């Protein structure tokens, strides 16, 4: 039976819900473990960073280690070892100090202000960094550096000023490296030496000098230390010179920090905060500028040290400068009273150099009145030296030759040397002067004369040895004797050259640097003087010293240079060549020396023109020489010029006694048988005295420089007078050996009356002839003398007169009269004969007159006179006179006058006699006389009288009387 079954579906088993994991609790142990692990990892990372910083910092430091050697200013010391200047570049005035030179309080001032944890950290102050980060976040800009002093050193010396994290990390690296290698004191010294303090000053020492004039940091007071520590935050704002009030405010902050950190007490703080700042006087900016520039140039030219190196290597430069003399020089040239008023476009300038001639050291130098750094140094610029070159070019080489001494006589006359004609400044020429006088008065003519005598080459070679430069071709002429050189010489060269004279002939090398040492004290360079052959002998040098001493004595051109010490020197000037301004100068000089120093002064304009020339007196340069040298040597012991061993004393030669002056001169117009004349007499001054007779008319302003007559007599006659004329006479005594004259006698005046015997413009007995006072003829011994009363003869005449005064010559010539009346006639014409003109000749040329003075010649040359004294020659040689008293002849002694006393002669009184009795001699030596008495000549035409009225002829035709009635006749 089927049974119905219910089908049932099986249900899947229900899913089991997973059980939740039980949450583990964070235990303290696990936290501690995590912290430990994290710390370990942090330490590892920090160590890695630290190692990286150290490695990187040391790497950078090694690569830039030379930057720790900062540029340092050099120091200049004077001859006494005193520091007088600091040399540095325009933007790097720094002086390095060592750690031990920084006083503790100054260290504390910077630490309190810049890095209070300086002594605790190792280069990085993490607290400071954190403080800086907070400020940067707040300001959203990198405004705070948070750097330590060590980091600032790293930044200032190795990096730039950019505030970036990369630069900061590098800075930290270097700071750590520095802390590893340097002590805290060394790091602090690097910091204070490197930082900028404003006013072009780097480093704390330079800043102390600048703001307080303190060279030793240990001399700083607390308020000064705080002021310096306040500056680096903002140098242009907080330096006390620019902003004294803000500087004082910042100083107060620094002082408060120092007090808070226990470095000073409250009392010290209050006292230091109350001080008001006063800037010290400005120094060094204009002092010694010319000398400093000279030192810099010498270092480069002589020692090869470039300027940049000299100014930045911290050298100590020891020099020859006398700082007192240098300052006095600068003060003098800044004083306007020593110079003339400035021109419209130029300032009158000047320059001076002083040298210690014993060693060549440059004592002082100034290149101008307004000299600026690296400006035009006129002390080394060549100028025309004028007469100051004479001692070097002329007088010293002349003495050195041995041919001259200071008393040698030199020609002082106008002269022309192939177109060069030097002139004396005063227009006076003295004939001769000794060397002393020529130097003392700076006379040009004797200087040029002597230069010509010794030779231009000799003078140039000598001066060249003394350092004076010449253009070999252009300067080889006499004009350089007065300073007319192509380029000239500088004051420094002139001072050095004169120094050789002061130094017994030795020329030392001029130098300004004694030695140079580096910042560690090691010797870099040193000057060594080489002893050379002297430029001149000690004798020449000493005699030149004596010569130039006279220049500053009364009467010399350089008296303005004299002061209480021995001084020797020479003035100089050059004239302008501008038309119309020749009396003014272009340059003025004085070059000289004392026993201690030699010096040269030049004043003038840089460019001389019509608006700029020197109007000051020629002694103006000497005034400056005295002003400087007198003050500069004031505190030094006085010394004297000393004669070198072996040099003979200079002995002045005995001079002839001075020429006496002629006393009263007497003059009288006399009219006698011999004709009108002026008789002049004066008192004798003794034997061997010569006199010069001077005459002028009332139309002449002065007596002629050429005398009318030179004679040894004290009485003369002037027969060359003219009717109606007025004459003045004077007499001067003269020494032919020395060529010196006495004082001119008082003049006397003589008025010549109108006289028919004296035709205006004609002198009695004057005639025409071919030579003065002589007749024409071809045979020796013929003619008439230039002075009346003489006879001509070829040799001493012999014979005896048969009647008074008459005689027959046995040989050509005249004879001796046996009766009184022989000698020189005071009227024209001398000869023999008992009656006017009568005489018998036994030799050719004699004739007998048929009337007074007329005769018929029996031999050649004789003529027949038809009127007294006139005759016509009938044979060759006879001639007829065409003017009164004149006649010509073509044979020896022939010639006749047409009126009584006619003769030949071109000077007053020349020819044959003026009264009847004139005749002609036809043989050598024959002559005629107008008065009784003939004489024998001891020389051609001269004769000696044996009775009163006789005289001796000293020249052909001239004679002087030795007894009354005899004398000198002026024709």
mmCIF file of C-alpha atoms in Angstrom, residues 297-598:
data_model
loop_
_atom_site.group_PDB
_atom_site.id
_atom_site.type_symbol
_atom_site.label_atom_id
_atom_site.label_comp_id
_atom_site.label_asym_id
_atom_site.label_seq_id
_atom_site.Cartn_x
_atom_site.Cartn_y
_atom_site.Cartn_z
ATOM 1 C CA UNK A 297 107.868 105.093 -5.624
ATOM 2 C CA UNK A 298 111.308 104.224 -4.257
ATOM 3 C CA UNK A 299 110.074 100.864 -2.933
ATOM 4 C CA UNK A 300 108.855 99.924 -6.376
ATOM 5 C CA UNK A 301 111.711 101.351 -8.479
ATOM 6 C CA UNK A 302 114.615 100.358 -6.242
ATOM 7 C CA UNK A 303 113.350 97.244 -4.454
ATOM 8 C CA UNK A 304 110.673 95.946 -6.820
ATOM 9 C CA UNK A 305 107.845 96.043 -4.265
ATOM 10 C CA UNK A 306 104.582 97.033 -5.991
ATOM 11 C CA UNK A 307 102.408 99.623 -4.326
ATOM 12 C CA UNK A 308 99.561 97.167 -3.691
ATOM 13 C CA UNK A 309 101.895 94.828 -1.838
ATOM 14 C CA UNK A 310 103.474 97.619 0.161
ATOM 15 C CA UNK A 311 100.089 98.894 1.339
ATOM 16 C CA UNK A 312 98.573 95.542 2.339
ATOM 17 C CA UNK A 313 101.307 93.319 3.748
ATOM 18 C CA UNK A 314 101.689 94.894 7.152
ATOM 19 C CA UNK A 315 105.265 96.016 6.475
ATOM 20 C CA UNK A 316 107.159 98.265 8.823
ATOM 21 C CA UNK A 317 109.016 100.809 6.713
ATOM 22 C CA UNK A 318 111.834 102.668 8.453
ATOM 23 C CA UNK A 319 112.725 105.908 6.673
ATOM 24 C CA UNK A 320 115.225 108.783 6.749
ATOM 25 C CA UNK A 321 112.528 111.422 7.285
ATOM 26 C CA UNK A 322 112.965 113.990 10.035
ATOM 27 C CA UNK A 323 109.273 114.423 10.875
ATOM 28 C CA UNK A 324 109.888 117.782 12.557
ATOM 29 C CA UNK A 325 111.651 119.195 9.493
ATOM 30 C CA UNK A 326 108.957 117.768 7.220
ATOM 31 C CA UNK A 327 106.178 119.417 9.203
ATOM 32 C CA UNK A 328 107.998 122.769 9.300
ATOM 33 C CA UNK A 329 108.453 122.581 5.547
ATOM 34 C CA UNK A 330 104.757 121.855 5.010
ATOM 35 C CA UNK A 331 103.730 124.681 7.331
ATOM 36 C CA UNK A 332 106.024 127.135 5.568
ATOM 37 C CA UNK A 333 104.719 126.285 2.116
ATOM 38 C CA UNK A 334 101.148 126.618 3.401
ATOM 39 C CA UNK A 335 101.899 130.179 4.562
ATOM 40 C CA UNK A 336 100.910 132.700 1.888
ATOM 41 C CA UNK A 337 103.285 135.374 3.174
ATOM 42 C CA UNK A 338 106.243 133.601 1.586
ATOM 43 C CA UNK A 339 104.717 133.767 -1.892
ATOM 44 C CA UNK A 340 103.368 136.439 -4.190
ATOM 45 C CA UNK A 341 99.693 136.816 -5.005
ATOM 46 C CA UNK A 342 98.301 134.053 -7.161
ATOM 47 C CA UNK A 343 97.828 134.647 -10.850
ATOM 48 C CA UNK A 344 94.392 134.724 -12.484
ATOM 49 C CA UNK A 345 94.614 131.108 -13.583
ATOM 50 C CA UNK A 346 97.503 129.618 -11.629
ATOM 51 C CA UNK A 347 98.702 129.560 -8.076
ATOM 52 C CA UNK A 348 102.325 130.427 -7.492
ATOM 53 C CA UNK A 349 104.083 127.176 -6.670
ATOM 54 C CA UNK A 350 107.223 126.049 -4.962
ATOM 55 C CA UNK A 351 109.158 122.952 -3.975
ATOM 56 C CA UNK A 352 111.932 122.039 -1.583
ATOM 57 C CA UNK A 353 114.131 119.076 -0.738
ATOM 58 C CA UNK A 354 116.464 118.578 2.233
ATOM 59 C CA UNK A 355 119.169 115.900 2.295
ATOM 60 C CA UNK A 356 121.498 114.695 5.012
ATOM 61 C CA UNK A 357 124.630 114.884 2.886
ATOM 62 C CA UNK A 358 126.604 112.689 5.300
ATOM 63 C CA UNK A 359 124.602 109.587 4.332
ATOM 64 C CA UNK A 360 122.320 110.698 1.474
ATOM 65 C CA UNK A 361 119.166 110.298 3.553
ATOM 66 C CA UNK A 362 116.171 112.347 2.432
ATOM 67 C CA UNK A 363 115.322 114.534 5.421
ATOM 68 C CA UNK A 364 112.214 116.137 3.970
ATOM 69 C CA UNK A 365 110.533 116.918 0.667
ATOM 70 C CA UNK A 366 107.523 118.909 -0.484
ATOM 71 C CA UNK A 367 106.165 118.911 -3.999
ATOM 72 C CA UNK A 368 103.960 121.997 -3.937
ATOM 73 C CA UNK A 369 101.939 124.449 -1.893
ATOM 74 C CA UNK A 370 98.781 122.365 -2.220
ATOM 75 C CA UNK A 371 100.230 118.916 -2.757
ATOM 76 C CA UNK A 372 97.707 116.076 -2.867
ATOM 77 C CA UNK A 373 98.312 112.347 -2.616
ATOM 78 C CA UNK A 374 100.027 111.016 -5.759
ATOM 79 C CA UNK A 375 100.009 114.580 -7.133
ATOM 80 C CA UNK A 376 102.647 116.489 -9.121
ATOM 81 C CA UNK A 377 105.857 116.389 -7.103
ATOM 82 C CA UNK A 378 107.667 119.526 -8.227
ATOM 83 C CA UNK A 379 110.661 118.608 -6.084
ATOM 84 C CA UNK A 380 111.593 116.016 -8.711
ATOM 85 C CA UNK A 381 110.523 118.073 -11.758
ATOM 86 C CA UNK A 382 113.437 119.698 -13.671
ATOM 87 C CA UNK A 383 113.481 123.521 -13.743
ATOM 88 C CA UNK A 384 115.961 126.016 -15.213
ATOM 89 C CA UNK A 385 118.462 126.502 -12.350
ATOM 90 C CA UNK A 386 119.822 129.931 -13.297
ATOM 91 C CA UNK A 387 123.055 130.989 -11.613
ATOM 92 C CA UNK A 388 122.750 128.270 -8.978
ATOM 93 C CA UNK A 389 124.360 125.953 -11.551
ATOM 94 C CA UNK A 390 127.563 128.050 -11.676
ATOM 95 C CA UNK A 391 129.302 126.397 -8.693
ATOM 96 C CA UNK A 392 128.745 122.919 -10.133
ATOM 97 C CA UNK A 393 129.424 123.702 -13.781
ATOM 98 C CA UNK A 394 132.138 126.377 -13.628
ATOM 99 C CA UNK A 395 133.782 127.255 -10.345
ATOM 100 C CA UNK A 396 134.249 123.790 -8.847
ATOM 101 C CA UNK A 397 135.737 122.270 -12.030
ATOM 102 C CA UNK A 398 137.987 125.340 -12.387
ATOM 103 C CA UNK A 399 139.339 124.825 -8.870
ATOM 104 C CA UNK A 400 139.644 121.088 -9.492
ATOM 105 C CA UNK A 401 141.875 121.795 -12.496
ATOM 106 C CA UNK A 402 144.495 123.319 -10.208
ATOM 107 C CA UNK A 403 144.861 126.368 -12.445
ATOM 108 C CA UNK A 404 142.644 128.601 -10.358
ATOM 109 C CA UNK A 405 141.997 129.444 -6.736
ATOM 110 C CA UNK A 406 139.320 131.539 -5.044
ATOM 111 C CA UNK A 407 141.500 134.638 -5.432
ATOM 112 C CA UNK A 408 142.247 134.148 -9.118
ATOM 113 C CA UNK A 409 141.442 137.181 -11.237
ATOM 114 C CA UNK A 410 138.724 136.697 -13.841
ATOM 115 C CA UNK A 411 137.839 138.873 -16.825
ATOM 116 C CA UNK A 412 134.749 141.004 -16.259
ATOM 117 C CA UNK A 413 134.298 142.622 -19.640
ATOM 118 C CA UNK A 414 131.674 142.704 -22.313
ATOM 119 C CA UNK A 415 132.435 139.948 -24.772
ATOM 120 C CA UNK A 416 130.872 138.111 -27.644
ATOM 121 C CA UNK A 417 131.483 134.392 -27.950
ATOM 122 C CA UNK A 418 130.497 133.512 -31.494
ATOM 123 C CA UNK A 419 127.196 135.285 -31.168
ATOM 124 C CA UNK A 420 126.596 134.620 -27.463
ATOM 125 C CA UNK A 421 127.003 137.863 -25.524
ATOM 126 C CA UNK A 422 126.244 137.488 -21.805
ATOM 127 C CA UNK A 423 125.362 140.591 -19.835
ATOM 128 C CA UNK A 424 125.875 141.503 -16.216
ATOM 129 C CA UNK A 425 122.602 142.065 -14.410
ATOM 130 C CA UNK A 426 123.626 145.560 -13.286
ATOM 131 C CA UNK A 427 125.199 146.591 -16.590
ATOM 132 C CA UNK A 428 128.524 147.268 -14.844
ATOM 133 C CA UNK A 429 131.770 145.705 -16.045
ATOM 134 C CA UNK A 430 134.759 145.978 -13.723
ATOM 135 C CA UNK A 431 137.572 144.836 -15.980
ATOM 136 C CA UNK A 432 138.730 142.171 -13.569
ATOM 137 C CA UNK A 433 137.349 140.607 -10.397
ATOM 138 C CA UNK A 434 138.568 137.758 -8.255
ATOM 139 C CA UNK A 435 136.575 134.538 -7.998
ATOM 140 C CA UNK A 436 135.260 135.495 -4.571
ATOM 141 C CA UNK A 437 133.731 138.659 -5.966
ATOM 142 C CA UNK A 438 132.306 136.890 -9.011
ATOM 143 C CA UNK A 439 130.549 134.290 -6.836
ATOM 144 C CA UNK A 440 129.469 136.679 -4.105
ATOM 145 C CA UNK A 441 127.730 139.064 -6.498
ATOM 146 C CA UNK A 442 126.765 136.414 -9.079
ATOM 147 C CA UNK A 443 128.437 138.332 -11.898
ATOM 148 C CA UNK A 444 127.762 136.736 -15.262
ATOM 149 C CA UNK A 445 130.636 137.952 -17.455
ATOM 150 C CA UNK A 446 133.491 136.395 -15.436
ATOM 151 C CA UNK A 447 131.518 133.154 -15.035
ATOM 152 C CA UNK A 448 131.077 132.759 -18.784
ATOM 153 C CA UNK A 449 134.673 133.820 -19.413
ATOM 154 C CA UNK A 450 135.932 131.158 -16.998
ATOM 155 C CA UNK A 451 133.585 128.553 -18.464
ATOM 156 C CA UNK A 452 135.019 129.287 -21.874
ATOM 157 C CA UNK A 453 138.543 128.990 -20.483
ATOM 158 C CA UNK A 454 138.063 125.580 -18.813
ATOM 159 C CA UNK A 455 135.943 124.255 -21.681
ATOM 160 C CA UNK A 456 132.250 123.417 -21.947
ATOM 161 C CA UNK A 457 132.890 119.671 -21.958
ATOM 162 C CA UNK A 458 134.981 119.853 -18.805
ATOM 163 C CA UNK A 459 132.228 121.677 -16.962
ATOM 164 C CA UNK A 460 129.480 119.350 -18.189
ATOM 165 C CA UNK A 461 131.445 116.229 -17.294
ATOM 166 C CA UNK A 462 132.063 117.541 -13.793
ATOM 167 C CA UNK A 463 128.424 118.465 -13.150
ATOM 168 C CA UNK A 464 127.279 115.129 -14.565
ATOM 169 C CA UNK A 465 129.335 113.345 -11.894
ATOM 170 C CA UNK A 466 127.273 115.290 -9.364
ATOM 171 C CA UNK A 467 124.008 113.985 -10.785
ATOM 172 C CA UNK A 468 123.037 116.972 -12.954
ATOM 173 C CA UNK A 469 121.488 115.754 -16.231
ATOM 174 C CA UNK A 470 122.271 117.305 -19.602
ATOM 175 C CA UNK A 471 121.197 116.827 -23.177
ATOM 176 C CA UNK A 472 124.610 115.888 -24.645
ATOM 177 C CA UNK A 473 124.152 117.702 -27.943
ATOM 178 C CA UNK A 474 121.650 120.457 -27.211
ATOM 179 C CA UNK A 475 123.313 121.621 -23.992
ATOM 180 C CA UNK A 476 126.889 121.746 -25.280
ATOM 181 C CA UNK A 477 127.165 125.551 -25.394
ATOM 182 C CA UNK A 478 128.205 128.468 -23.195
ATOM 183 C CA UNK A 479 124.604 129.466 -22.437
ATOM 184 C CA UNK A 480 124.293 126.683 -19.846
ATOM 185 C CA UNK A 481 126.744 128.674 -17.708
ATOM 186 C CA UNK A 482 123.792 130.830 -16.658
ATOM 187 C CA UNK A 483 121.377 127.908 -16.314
ATOM 188 C CA UNK A 484 120.048 127.891 -19.872
ATOM 189 C CA UNK A 485 119.690 124.114 -20.061
ATOM 190 C CA UNK A 486 117.315 122.179 -22.298
ATOM 191 C CA UNK A 487 115.482 120.541 -19.398
ATOM 192 C CA UNK A 488 117.181 121.771 -16.250
ATOM 193 C CA UNK A 489 117.604 120.158 -12.841
ATOM 194 C CA UNK A 490 115.176 119.358 -10.035
ATOM 195 C CA UNK A 491 115.405 120.703 -6.474
ATOM 196 C CA UNK A 492 116.219 117.184 -5.282
ATOM 197 C CA UNK A 493 119.099 116.865 -7.762
ATOM 198 C CA UNK A 494 120.447 120.299 -6.861
ATOM 199 C CA UNK A 495 120.300 119.578 -3.130
ATOM 200 C CA UNK A 496 122.165 116.303 -3.630
ATOM 201 C CA UNK A 497 124.845 117.909 -5.817
ATOM 202 C CA UNK A 498 125.502 120.700 -3.321
ATOM 203 C CA UNK A 499 125.583 118.033 -0.642
ATOM 204 C CA UNK A 500 128.706 116.591 -2.261
ATOM 205 C CA UNK A 501 130.446 119.927 -1.702
ATOM 206 C CA UNK A 502 129.358 119.908 1.938
ATOM 207 C CA UNK A 503 130.537 116.278 2.286
ATOM 208 C CA UNK A 504 134.163 116.882 1.281
ATOM 209 C CA UNK A 505 133.541 115.866 -2.314
ATOM 210 C CA UNK A 506 131.630 112.610 -1.773
ATOM 211 C CA UNK A 507 128.222 112.260 -3.416
ATOM 212 C CA UNK A 508 126.025 109.815 -1.495
ATOM 213 C CA UNK A 509 123.031 108.108 -3.064
ATOM 214 C CA UNK A 510 119.821 109.887 -2.152
ATOM 215 C CA UNK A 511 117.354 107.505 -0.496
ATOM 216 C CA UNK A 512 114.305 107.604 1.760
ATOM 217 C CA UNK A 513 114.085 103.957 2.921
ATOM 218 C CA UNK A 514 116.457 102.584 5.547
ATOM 219 C CA UNK A 515 114.886 99.119 5.770
ATOM 220 C CA UNK A 516 111.614 97.206 5.393
ATOM 221 C CA UNK A 517 110.555 94.359 7.707
ATOM 222 C CA UNK A 518 107.441 92.187 7.536
ATOM 223 C CA UNK A 519 104.734 91.711 10.168
ATOM 224 C CA UNK A 520 106.826 88.979 11.804
ATOM 225 C CA UNK A 521 109.889 91.205 12.072
ATOM 226 C CA UNK A 522 111.867 89.517 9.306
ATOM 227 C CA UNK A 523 114.044 91.819 7.162
ATOM 228 C CA UNK A 524 112.632 92.263 3.658
ATOM 229 C CA UNK A 525 114.874 94.986 2.166
ATOM 230 C CA UNK A 526 117.653 97.217 3.448
ATOM 231 C CA UNK A 527 119.552 100.168 1.965
ATOM 232 C CA UNK A 528 123.307 99.865 1.694
ATOM 233 C CA UNK A 529 125.403 102.898 0.768
ATOM 234 C CA UNK A 530 128.200 102.140 -1.647
ATOM 235 C CA UNK A 531 131.349 104.152 -1.094
ATOM 236 C CA UNK A 532 132.473 105.485 -4.442
ATOM 237 C CA UNK A 533 135.262 107.674 -5.766
ATOM 238 C CA UNK A 534 134.764 111.284 -4.682
ATOM 239 C CA UNK A 535 133.282 113.609 -7.271
ATOM 240 C CA UNK A 536 135.870 116.243 -6.370
ATOM 241 C CA UNK A 537 138.837 116.658 -4.080
ATOM 242 C CA UNK A 538 138.398 117.693 -0.481
ATOM 243 C CA UNK A 539 140.357 120.833 -1.299
ATOM 244 C CA UNK A 540 137.959 121.847 -4.049
ATOM 245 C CA UNK A 541 134.967 121.099 -1.841
ATOM 246 C CA UNK A 542 136.321 123.144 1.057
ATOM 247 C CA UNK A 543 137.290 126.116 -1.117
ATOM 248 C CA UNK A 544 133.845 126.022 -2.743
ATOM 249 C CA UNK A 545 132.310 126.089 0.725
ATOM 250 C CA UNK A 546 134.293 129.225 1.549
ATOM 251 C CA UNK A 547 133.394 130.820 -1.773
ATOM 252 C CA UNK A 548 129.676 130.295 -1.266
ATOM 253 C CA UNK A 549 129.793 131.398 2.355
ATOM 254 C CA UNK A 550 130.532 134.859 1.007
ATOM 255 C CA UNK A 551 127.197 134.784 -0.860
ATOM 256 C CA UNK A 552 125.216 135.010 2.395
ATOM 257 C CA UNK A 553 127.500 137.645 3.916
ATOM 258 C CA UNK A 554 126.893 141.403 3.501
ATOM 259 C CA UNK A 555 127.317 142.369 -0.122
ATOM 260 C CA UNK A 556 126.323 138.925 -1.392
ATOM 261 C CA UNK A 557 123.166 138.015 -3.278
ATOM 262 C CA UNK A 558 121.998 135.480 -0.665
ATOM 263 C CA UNK A 559 122.069 137.453 2.577
ATOM 264 C CA UNK A 560 118.393 136.567 3.178
ATOM 265 C CA UNK A 561 119.447 132.932 3.794
ATOM 266 C CA UNK A 562 121.833 133.740 6.622
ATOM 267 C CA UNK A 563 120.970 132.735 10.175
ATOM 268 C CA UNK A 564 122.921 131.929 13.315
ATOM 269 C CA UNK A 565 124.531 128.793 11.883
ATOM 270 C CA UNK A 566 127.239 128.537 9.218
ATOM 271 C CA UNK A 567 125.550 128.670 5.818
ATOM 272 C CA UNK A 568 126.981 128.341 2.339
ATOM 273 C CA UNK A 569 124.914 128.609 -0.833
ATOM 274 C CA UNK A 570 124.054 130.248 -4.113
ATOM 275 C CA UNK A 571 121.104 132.155 -5.507
ATOM 276 C CA UNK A 572 119.693 131.611 -8.967
ATOM 277 C CA UNK A 573 117.090 133.172 -11.221
ATOM 278 C CA UNK A 574 115.965 132.935 -14.821
ATOM 279 C CA UNK A 575 114.484 135.879 -16.655
ATOM 280 C CA UNK A 576 111.242 135.761 -18.571
ATOM 281 C CA UNK A 577 111.508 135.849 -22.333
ATOM 282 C CA UNK A 578 108.135 137.531 -22.751
ATOM 283 C CA UNK A 579 108.418 140.809 -24.646
ATOM 284 C CA UNK A 580 108.083 143.764 -22.322
ATOM 285 C CA UNK A 581 108.527 141.643 -19.190
ATOM 286 C CA UNK A 582 112.229 140.901 -19.479
ATOM 287 C CA UNK A 583 112.990 142.584 -16.168
ATOM 288 C CA UNK A 584 110.931 139.951 -14.328
ATOM 289 C CA UNK A 585 111.852 136.374 -13.531
ATOM 290 C CA UNK A 586 110.452 132.990 -14.378
ATOM 291 C CA UNK A 587 112.214 130.975 -11.660
ATOM 292 C CA UNK A 588 113.864 131.791 -8.348
ATOM 293 C CA UNK A 589 116.289 129.467 -6.550
ATOM 294 C CA UNK A 590 118.371 129.165 -3.455
ATOM 295 C CA UNK A 591 120.516 126.093 -3.019
ATOM 296 C CA UNK A 592 122.783 125.796 -0.026
ATOM 297 C CA UNK A 593 123.882 123.837 2.997
ATOM 298 C CA UNK A 594 124.846 123.926 6.641
ATOM 299 C CA UNK A 595 127.323 121.492 8.185
ATOM 300 C CA UNK A 596 124.329 119.169 8.801
ATOM 301 C CA UNK A 597 122.014 119.299 5.768
ATOM 302 C CA UNK A 598 121.874 120.537 2.196
#
